[in-house]
Amino acid sequence: MTETVHDHPLGDINLLRPLYSLPLVRKVVVRERAPVSAFYWWKGEVEAAQEWRISYMTSTDRLPALEAWLHENHPFDVPQWITLPVTGGSEAYLSWVVEETHPQ
């Protein structure tokens, strides 16, 4: 699983739709009702913004391609890119993610 943030509550739908046909992800979760207040150092100043977290469910071997795609298509100059290890979960769900990101 990996996460990024976006400055719009639904992210950019154009940023999300192509991921399914590549296939880099099989589920995207946008936390549109729970923006976070982000404070960060940018170009010599402290900036503040509201951001919405986006989680991508994918298989480990798809992470490099997803990261490259995100950096090329995300509207931020330096988009947040965090990967989180999945240490457990429903075997059926985890198998579905792997199977669907590797279509025959």
PDB file of C-alpha atoms in Angstrom:
ATOM      1  CA  MET A   1       0.000   0.000   0.000  1.00  0.00           C
ATOM      2  CA  THR A   2       1.193   3.497  -0.700  1.00  0.00           C
ATOM      3  CA  GLU A   3      -0.067   6.969   0.091  1.00  0.00           C
ATOM      4  CA  THR A   4       0.091  10.462  -1.288  1.00  0.00           C
ATOM      5  CA  VAL A   5      -1.863  13.667  -0.726  1.00  0.00           C
ATOM      6  CA  HIS A   6      -3.731  16.022  -3.035  1.00  0.00           C
ATOM      7  CA  ASP A   7      -5.007  19.579  -2.682  1.00  0.00           C
ATOM      8  CA  HIS A   8      -8.538  18.694  -3.838  1.00  0.00           C
ATOM      9  CA  PRO A   9     -11.034  16.532  -1.894  1.00  0.00           C
ATOM     10  CA  LEU A  10     -11.517  14.081  -4.737  1.00  0.00           C
ATOM     11  CA  GLY A  11      -7.943  14.238  -5.871  1.00  0.00           C
ATOM     12  CA  ASP A  12      -7.786  14.696  -9.585  1.00  0.00           C
ATOM     13  CA  ILE A  13     -10.053  12.114 -11.175  1.00  0.00           C
ATOM     14  CA  ASN A  14      -7.802  12.319 -14.227  1.00  0.00           C
ATOM     15  CA  LEU A  15      -4.952  11.301 -11.944  1.00  0.00           C
ATOM     16  CA  LEU A  16      -6.836   8.221 -10.750  1.00  0.00           C
ATOM     17  CA  ARG A  17      -8.659   6.735 -13.759  1.00  0.00           C
ATOM     18  CA  PRO A  18      -5.638   5.725 -15.889  1.00  0.00           C
ATOM     19  CA  LEU A  19      -4.187   3.674 -13.045  1.00  0.00           C
ATOM     20  CA  TYR A  20      -6.787   0.957 -13.552  1.00  0.00           C
ATOM     21  CA  SER A  21      -5.971   0.343 -17.198  1.00  0.00           C
ATOM     22  CA  LEU A  22      -2.197   0.144 -16.669  1.00  0.00           C
ATOM     23  CA  PRO A  23      -2.870  -1.957 -14.235  1.00  0.00           C
ATOM     24  CA  LEU A  24      -0.947  -0.407 -11.360  1.00  0.00           C
ATOM     25  CA  VAL A  25      -3.671  -0.410  -8.701  1.00  0.00           C
ATOM     26  CA  ARG A  26      -6.985  -2.092  -8.084  1.00  0.00           C
ATOM     27  CA  LYS A  27      -8.349   0.118  -5.332  1.00  0.00           C
ATOM     28  CA  VAL A  28      -7.881   3.791  -4.510  1.00  0.00           C
ATOM     29  CA  VAL A  29      -9.223   5.291  -1.301  1.00  0.00           C
ATOM     30  CA  VAL A  30      -9.616   9.079  -1.070  1.00  0.00           C
ATOM     31  CA  ARG A  31     -10.394  10.370   2.402  1.00  0.00           C
ATOM     32  CA  GLU A  32     -12.487  13.250   1.092  1.00  0.00           C
ATOM     33  CA  ARG A  33     -14.276  14.061   4.355  1.00  0.00           C
ATOM     34  CA  ALA A  34     -11.175  14.268   6.451  1.00  0.00           C
ATOM     35  CA  PRO A  35      -8.740  16.872   5.157  1.00  0.00           C
ATOM     36  CA  VAL A  36      -5.552  17.369   7.117  1.00  0.00           C
ATOM     37  CA  SER A  37      -3.889  20.684   7.810  1.00  0.00           C
ATOM     38  CA  ALA A  38      -0.411  20.442   6.387  1.00  0.00           C
ATOM     39  CA  PHE A  39       2.434  22.755   7.361  1.00  0.00           C
ATOM     40  CA  TYR A  40       5.662  22.381   5.438  1.00  0.00           C
ATOM     41  CA  TRP A  41       8.837  24.200   4.463  1.00  0.00           C
ATOM     42  CA  TRP A  42       8.828  25.146   0.773  1.00  0.00           C
ATOM     43  CA  LYS A  43      11.239  27.461  -1.070  1.00  0.00           C
ATOM     44  CA  GLY A  44      12.454  29.184   2.086  1.00  0.00           C
ATOM     45  CA  GLU A  45       9.074  29.695   3.759  1.00  0.00           C
ATOM     46  CA  VAL A  46       6.571  27.861   5.917  1.00  0.00           C
ATOM     47  CA  GLU A  47       3.477  26.995   3.894  1.00  0.00           C
ATOM     48  CA  ALA A  48       0.068  25.838   5.099  1.00  0.00           C
ATOM     49  CA  ALA A  49      -2.535  23.938   3.114  1.00  0.00           C
ATOM     50  CA  GLN A  50      -5.437  21.559   3.399  1.00  0.00           C
ATOM     51  CA  GLU A  51      -4.676  18.180   1.873  1.00  0.00           C
ATOM     52  CA  TRP A  52      -6.591  14.966   1.336  1.00  0.00           C
ATOM     53  CA  ARG A  53      -4.891  11.589   1.750  1.00  0.00           C
ATOM     54  CA  ILE A  54      -5.089   9.081  -1.094  1.00  0.00           C
ATOM     55  CA  SER A  55      -4.221   5.415  -0.516  1.00  0.00           C
ATOM     56  CA  TYR A  56      -3.382   3.062  -3.375  1.00  0.00           C
ATOM     57  CA  MET A  57      -3.716  -0.704  -3.002  1.00  0.00           C
ATOM     58  CA  THR A  58      -1.227  -2.474  -5.220  1.00  0.00           C
ATOM     59  CA  SER A  59       1.290  -5.301  -5.199  1.00  0.00           C
ATOM     60  CA  THR A  60       4.885  -4.774  -4.083  1.00  0.00           C
ATOM     61  CA  ASP A  61       6.360  -5.320  -7.541  1.00  0.00           C
ATOM     62  CA  ARG A  62       4.078  -2.604  -8.997  1.00  0.00           C
ATOM     63  CA  LEU A  63       5.359   0.066  -6.585  1.00  0.00           C
ATOM     64  CA  PRO A  64       8.259   1.330  -8.774  1.00  0.00           C
ATOM     65  CA  ALA A  65       5.990   1.782 -11.813  1.00  0.00           C
ATOM     66  CA  LEU A  66       3.289   3.442  -9.681  1.00  0.00           C
ATOM     67  CA  GLU A  67       5.857   5.791  -8.144  1.00  0.00           C
ATOM     68  CA  ALA A  68       7.204   6.769 -11.569  1.00  0.00           C
ATOM     69  CA  TRP A  69       3.680   7.328 -12.862  1.00  0.00           C
ATOM     70  CA  LEU A  70       2.715   9.414  -9.827  1.00  0.00           C
ATOM     71  CA  HIS A  71       5.776  11.657 -10.051  1.00  0.00           C
ATOM     72  CA  GLU A  72       5.079  12.233 -13.741  1.00  0.00           C
ATOM     73  CA  ASN A  73       1.354  12.970 -13.332  1.00  0.00           C
ATOM     74  CA  HIS A  74       0.843  14.500  -9.885  1.00  0.00           C
ATOM     75  CA  PRO A  75       0.289  18.290  -9.866  1.00  0.00           C
ATOM     76  CA  PHE A  76       2.723  18.888  -6.970  1.00  0.00           C
ATOM     77  CA  ASP A  77       6.377  19.623  -7.783  1.00  0.00           C
ATOM     78  CA  VAL A  78       7.407  17.139  -5.082  1.00  0.00           C
ATOM     79  CA  PRO A  79       4.451  14.859  -4.330  1.00  0.00           C
ATOM     80  CA  GLN A  80       4.387  12.918  -1.096  1.00  0.00           C
ATOM     81  CA  TRP A  81       5.201   9.269  -1.748  1.00  0.00           C
ATOM     82  CA  ILE A  82       5.100   6.874   1.197  1.00  0.00           C
ATOM     83  CA  THR A  83       4.955   3.104   1.033  1.00  0.00           C
ATOM     84  CA  LEU A  84       3.627   1.100   3.940  1.00  0.00           C
ATOM     85  CA  PRO A  85       4.267  -2.591   4.471  1.00  0.00           C
ATOM     86  CA  VAL A  86       1.207  -4.787   4.692  1.00  0.00           C
ATOM     87  CA  THR A  87       1.941  -7.215   7.482  1.00  0.00           C
ATOM     88  CA  GLY A  88      -1.417  -8.939   7.505  1.00  0.00           C
ATOM     89  CA  GLY A  89      -4.965  -8.880   6.287  1.00  0.00           C
ATOM     90  CA  SER A  90      -7.613 -10.967   4.628  1.00  0.00           C
ATOM     91  CA  GLU A  91      -5.951 -13.589   2.475  1.00  0.00           C
ATOM     92  CA  ALA A  92      -8.786 -13.298  -0.045  1.00  0.00           C
ATOM     93  CA  TYR A  93      -8.388  -9.511  -0.337  1.00  0.00           C
ATOM     94  CA  LEU A  94      -4.595  -9.552  -0.553  1.00  0.00           C
ATOM     95  CA  SER A  95      -4.731 -12.315  -3.181  1.00  0.00           C
ATOM     96  CA  TRP A  96      -7.274 -10.285  -5.159  1.00  0.00           C
ATOM     97  CA  VAL A  97      -4.936  -7.250  -5.225  1.00  0.00           C
ATOM     98  CA  VAL A  98      -1.998  -9.346  -6.453  1.00  0.00           C
ATOM     99  CA  GLU A  99      -4.065 -11.258  -9.033  1.00  0.00           C
ATOM    100  CA  GLU A 100      -5.730  -8.151 -10.415  1.00  0.00           C
ATOM    101  CA  THR A 101      -2.491  -6.181 -10.776  1.00  0.00           C
ATOM    102  CA  HIS A 102      -1.104  -9.113 -12.804  1.00  0.00           C
ATOM    103  CA  PRO A 103      -3.785  -9.858 -15.421  1.00  0.00           C
ATOM    104  CA  GLN A 104      -3.148 -12.720 -17.783  1.00  0.00           C
TER     105      GLN A 104
END
